[in-house]
Tab-separated table of C-alpha atoms in Angstrom:
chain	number	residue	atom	x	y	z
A	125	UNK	CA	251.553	103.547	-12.041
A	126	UNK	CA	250.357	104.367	-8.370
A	127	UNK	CA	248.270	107.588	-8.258
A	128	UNK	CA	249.124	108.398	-4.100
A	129	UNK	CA	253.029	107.945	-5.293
A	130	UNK	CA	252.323	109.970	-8.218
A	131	UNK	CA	250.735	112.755	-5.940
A	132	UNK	CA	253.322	112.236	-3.387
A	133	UNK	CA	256.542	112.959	-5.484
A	134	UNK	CA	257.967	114.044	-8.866
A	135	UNK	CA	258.403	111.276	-10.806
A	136	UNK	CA	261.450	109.741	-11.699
A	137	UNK	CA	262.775	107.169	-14.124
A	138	UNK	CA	261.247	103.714	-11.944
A	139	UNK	CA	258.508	105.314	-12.147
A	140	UNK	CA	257.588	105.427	-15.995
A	141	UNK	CA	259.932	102.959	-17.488
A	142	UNK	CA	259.536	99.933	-19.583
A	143	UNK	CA	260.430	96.541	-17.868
A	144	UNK	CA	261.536	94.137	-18.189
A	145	UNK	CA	263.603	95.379	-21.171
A	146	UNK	CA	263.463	93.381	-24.979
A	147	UNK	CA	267.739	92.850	-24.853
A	148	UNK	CA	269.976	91.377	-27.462
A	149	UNK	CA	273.449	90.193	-27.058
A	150	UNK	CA	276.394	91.355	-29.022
A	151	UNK	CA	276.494	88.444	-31.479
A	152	UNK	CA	272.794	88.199	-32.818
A	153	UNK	CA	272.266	88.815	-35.868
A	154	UNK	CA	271.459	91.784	-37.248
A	155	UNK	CA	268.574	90.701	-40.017
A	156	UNK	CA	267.256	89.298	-36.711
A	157	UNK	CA	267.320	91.914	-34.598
A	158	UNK	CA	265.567	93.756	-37.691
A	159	UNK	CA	262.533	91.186	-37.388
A	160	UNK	CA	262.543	91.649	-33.409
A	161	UNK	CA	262.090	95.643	-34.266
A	162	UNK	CA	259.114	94.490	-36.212
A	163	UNK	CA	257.386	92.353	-34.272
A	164	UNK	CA	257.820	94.271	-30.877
A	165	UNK	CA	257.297	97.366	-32.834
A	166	UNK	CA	259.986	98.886	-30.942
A	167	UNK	CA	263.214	101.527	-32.558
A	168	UNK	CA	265.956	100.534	-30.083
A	169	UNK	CA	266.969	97.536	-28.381
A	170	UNK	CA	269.917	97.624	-25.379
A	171	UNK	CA	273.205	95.553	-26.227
A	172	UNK	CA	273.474	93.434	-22.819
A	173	UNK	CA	276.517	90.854	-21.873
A	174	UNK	CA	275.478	87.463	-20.572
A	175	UNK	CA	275.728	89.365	-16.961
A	176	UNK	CA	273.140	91.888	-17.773
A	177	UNK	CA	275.785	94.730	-18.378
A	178	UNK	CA	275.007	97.147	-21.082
A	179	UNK	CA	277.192	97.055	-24.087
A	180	UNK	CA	275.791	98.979	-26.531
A	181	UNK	CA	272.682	99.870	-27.973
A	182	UNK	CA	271.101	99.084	-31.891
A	183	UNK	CA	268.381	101.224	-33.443
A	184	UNK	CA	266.471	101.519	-36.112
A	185	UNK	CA	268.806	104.353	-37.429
A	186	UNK	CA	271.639	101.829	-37.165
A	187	UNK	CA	269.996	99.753	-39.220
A	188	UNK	CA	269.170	102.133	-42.150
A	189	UNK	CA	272.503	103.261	-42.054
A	190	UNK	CA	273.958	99.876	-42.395
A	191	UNK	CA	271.907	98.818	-45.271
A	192	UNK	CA	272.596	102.448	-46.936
A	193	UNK	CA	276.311	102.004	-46.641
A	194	UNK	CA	276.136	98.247	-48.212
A	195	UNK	CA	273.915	99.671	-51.170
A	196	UNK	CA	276.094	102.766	-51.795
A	197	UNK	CA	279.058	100.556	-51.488
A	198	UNK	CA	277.759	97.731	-53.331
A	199	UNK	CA	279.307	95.237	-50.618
A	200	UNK	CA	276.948	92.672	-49.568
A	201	UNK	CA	276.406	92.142	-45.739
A	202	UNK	CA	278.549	89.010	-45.254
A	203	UNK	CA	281.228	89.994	-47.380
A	204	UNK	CA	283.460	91.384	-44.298
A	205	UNK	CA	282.706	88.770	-41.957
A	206	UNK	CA	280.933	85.130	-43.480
A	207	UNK	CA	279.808	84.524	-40.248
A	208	UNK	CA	276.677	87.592	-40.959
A	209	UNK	CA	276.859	90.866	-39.856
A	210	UNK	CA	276.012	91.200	-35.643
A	211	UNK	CA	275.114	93.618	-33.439
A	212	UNK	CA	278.297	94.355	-32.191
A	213	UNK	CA	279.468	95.902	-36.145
A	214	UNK	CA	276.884	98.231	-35.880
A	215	UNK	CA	275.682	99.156	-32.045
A	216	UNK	CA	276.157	102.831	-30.747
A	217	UNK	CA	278.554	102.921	-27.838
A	218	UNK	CA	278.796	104.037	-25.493
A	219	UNK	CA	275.368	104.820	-24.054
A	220	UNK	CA	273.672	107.857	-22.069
A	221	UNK	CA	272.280	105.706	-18.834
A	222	UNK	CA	270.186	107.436	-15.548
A	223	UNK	CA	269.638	105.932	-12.565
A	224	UNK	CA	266.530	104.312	-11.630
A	225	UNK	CA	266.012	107.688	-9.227
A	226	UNK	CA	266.657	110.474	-11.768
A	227	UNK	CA	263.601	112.798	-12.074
A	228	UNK	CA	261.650	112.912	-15.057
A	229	UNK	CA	262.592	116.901	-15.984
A	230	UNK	CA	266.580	115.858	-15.986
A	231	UNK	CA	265.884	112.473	-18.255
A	232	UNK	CA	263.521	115.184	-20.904
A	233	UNK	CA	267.022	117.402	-20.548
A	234	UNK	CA	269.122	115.259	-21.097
A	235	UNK	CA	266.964	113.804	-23.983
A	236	UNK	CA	266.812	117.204	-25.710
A	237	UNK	CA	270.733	117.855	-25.067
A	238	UNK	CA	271.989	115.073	-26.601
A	239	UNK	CA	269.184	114.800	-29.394
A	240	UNK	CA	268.602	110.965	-27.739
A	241	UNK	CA	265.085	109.423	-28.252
A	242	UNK	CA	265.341	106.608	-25.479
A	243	UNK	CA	267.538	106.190	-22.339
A	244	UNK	CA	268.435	102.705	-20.873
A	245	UNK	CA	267.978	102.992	-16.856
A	246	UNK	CA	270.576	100.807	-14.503
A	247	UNK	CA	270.948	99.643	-10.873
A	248	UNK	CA	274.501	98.658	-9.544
A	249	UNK	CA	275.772	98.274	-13.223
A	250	UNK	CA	272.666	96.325	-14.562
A	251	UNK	CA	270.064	96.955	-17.124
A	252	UNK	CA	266.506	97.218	-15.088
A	253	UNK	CA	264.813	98.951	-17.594
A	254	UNK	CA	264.113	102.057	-20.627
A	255	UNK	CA	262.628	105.265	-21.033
A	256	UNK	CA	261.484	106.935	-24.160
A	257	UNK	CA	260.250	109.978	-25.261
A	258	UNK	CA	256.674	109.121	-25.135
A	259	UNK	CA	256.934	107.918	-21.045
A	260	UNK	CA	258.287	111.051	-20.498
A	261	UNK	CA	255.598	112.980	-22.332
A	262	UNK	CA	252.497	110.585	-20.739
A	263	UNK	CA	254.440	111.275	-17.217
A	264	UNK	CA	254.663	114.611	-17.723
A	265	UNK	CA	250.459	114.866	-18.580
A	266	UNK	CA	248.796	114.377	-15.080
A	267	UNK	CA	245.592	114.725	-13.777
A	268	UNK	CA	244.560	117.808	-12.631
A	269	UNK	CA	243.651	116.284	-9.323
A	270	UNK	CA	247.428	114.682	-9.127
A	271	UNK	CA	248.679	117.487	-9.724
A	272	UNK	CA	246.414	119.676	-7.089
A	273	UNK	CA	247.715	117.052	-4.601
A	274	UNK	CA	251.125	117.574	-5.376
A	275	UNK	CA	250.679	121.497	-5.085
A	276	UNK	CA	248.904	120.831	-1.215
A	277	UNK	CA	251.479	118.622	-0.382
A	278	UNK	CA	254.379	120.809	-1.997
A	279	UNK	CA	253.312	124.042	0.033
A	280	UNK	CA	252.180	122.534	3.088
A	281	UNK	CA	255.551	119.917	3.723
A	282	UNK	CA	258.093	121.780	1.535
A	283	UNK	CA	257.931	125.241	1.916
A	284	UNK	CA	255.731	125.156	5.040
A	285	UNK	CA	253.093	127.507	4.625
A	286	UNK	CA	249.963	127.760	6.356
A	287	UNK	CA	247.273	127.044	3.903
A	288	UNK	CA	244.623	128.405	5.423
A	289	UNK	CA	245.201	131.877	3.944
A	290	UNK	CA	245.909	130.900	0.245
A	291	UNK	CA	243.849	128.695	-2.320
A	292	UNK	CA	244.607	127.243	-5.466
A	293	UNK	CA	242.836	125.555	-8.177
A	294	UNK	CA	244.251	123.461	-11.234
A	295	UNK	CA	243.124	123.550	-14.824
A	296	UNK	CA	244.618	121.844	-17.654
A	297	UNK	CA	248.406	121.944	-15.711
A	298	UNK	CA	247.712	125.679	-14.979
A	299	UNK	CA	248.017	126.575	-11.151
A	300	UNK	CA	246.224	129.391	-10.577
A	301	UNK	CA	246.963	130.625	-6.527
A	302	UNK	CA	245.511	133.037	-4.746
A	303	UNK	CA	246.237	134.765	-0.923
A	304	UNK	CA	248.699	135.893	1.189
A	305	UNK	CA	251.987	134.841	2.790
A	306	UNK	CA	254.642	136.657	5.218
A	307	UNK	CA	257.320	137.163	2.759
A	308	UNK	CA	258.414	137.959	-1.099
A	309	UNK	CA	261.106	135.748	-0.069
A	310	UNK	CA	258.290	132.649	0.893
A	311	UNK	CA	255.907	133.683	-2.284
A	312	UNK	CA	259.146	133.328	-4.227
A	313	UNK	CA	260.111	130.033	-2.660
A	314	UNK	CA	256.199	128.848	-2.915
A	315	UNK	CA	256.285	129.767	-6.631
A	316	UNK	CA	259.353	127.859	-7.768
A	317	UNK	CA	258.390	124.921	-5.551
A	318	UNK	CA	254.884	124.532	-7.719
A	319	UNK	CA	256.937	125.157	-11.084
A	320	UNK	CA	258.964	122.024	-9.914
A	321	UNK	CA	256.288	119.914	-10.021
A	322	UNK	CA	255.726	116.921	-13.015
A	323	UNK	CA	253.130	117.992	-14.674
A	324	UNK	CA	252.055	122.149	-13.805
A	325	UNK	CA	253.065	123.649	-17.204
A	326	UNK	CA	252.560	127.589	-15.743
A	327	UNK	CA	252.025	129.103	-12.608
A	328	UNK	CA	249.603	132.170	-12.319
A	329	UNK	CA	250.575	133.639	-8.917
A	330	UNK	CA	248.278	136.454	-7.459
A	331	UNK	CA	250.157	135.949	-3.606
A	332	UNK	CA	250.436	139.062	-1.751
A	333	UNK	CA	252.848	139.576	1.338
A	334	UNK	CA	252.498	140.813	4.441
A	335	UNK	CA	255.845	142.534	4.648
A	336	UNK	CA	258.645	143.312	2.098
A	337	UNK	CA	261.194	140.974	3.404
């Protein structure tokens, strides 16, 4: 992950996704799919057609709940189809995608709305990669000095305001900021601007203005 983009922008989903992607199809099997879990040591694995479309996706919980069905039911897993059970009987579908240029804050929204633990990203259609819960979390924890670039760059470019009268400092995500500006109107704009950024977790504003407005 690039520290200057990092310190540039918020990130987005490109950004701190996994790729390339560990994909199934919708006719493996699901015993193997099990072992795949395993050995990648991985809790969800996108459904893809032979065009790199997603289909589906399978998950750990789809798996339990498979093999809790079969043992309350008593039915073996080939008894409904002797070819074996695939991923296509069990995958959830259809699936919560973003965009490879969704911001990190909407994927950790939509995560917590929809009680989701991984999100598949696409590009024209196509699988190109997967966040989960723990890329948002280690994108969300930046450096101090990432995130004291951000702020500089966020005032000075964004809301355009001469830096020379205020000064901040980061510490552990907290942006303390200090000074003066021309307006309540520009300290409010200044203040929600930082609070936007990846990785500040609280502002501590002690801006004055220079007029009421």
């Amino acid at each position: 992950m690039s520290t200057t983009k990092d310190a540039q922008r918020n990130l987005t989903a490109v950004d701190v996704m996994t790729s390339p992607v560990e994909v199934v199809g919708p006719t493996a099997d699901v015993r193997e799919v099990a072992s795949l879990m395993l050995t990648r040591r991985i809790s969800g694995i996108p459904v893809v057609s032979e065009h790199g479309e997603i289909l589906g996706i399978v998950t750990e919980g789809d798996l339990l709940h498979r093999e809790t069905a079969d043992a309350t039911t008593g039915r073996p897993d080939r008894a409904e189809n002797p070819q074996g059970v695939t991923v296509r009987d069990l995958m959830s579908t259809p699936v919560i995608t973003v965009g490879a240029d969704v911001s990190l804050r909407e994927i950790a929204e939509l995560m917590l709305r929809k009680q989701i633990k991984r999100i598949p990203v696409v590009r024209d259609g196509r699988l190109v990669g997967i966040v989960s819960r723990a890329d948002v979390l280690r994108g969300l924890v930046r450096p101090d000095e990432a995130v004291a670039t951000a702020v500089r760059q966020v005032l000075r470019d964004g809301v355009r305001i001469d830096l020379s009268h205020l000064r901040f400092w980061v510490r552990n995500g907290v942006v303390s900021v200090e000074g003066a500006v021309e307006s309540r109107c520009e300290r409010e704009l200044a203040r929600r601007a930082v609070e936007a950024i990846d990785g500040v977790i609280q502002v501590d504003d002690q801006i004055t203005c220079r007029t009421n407005g």
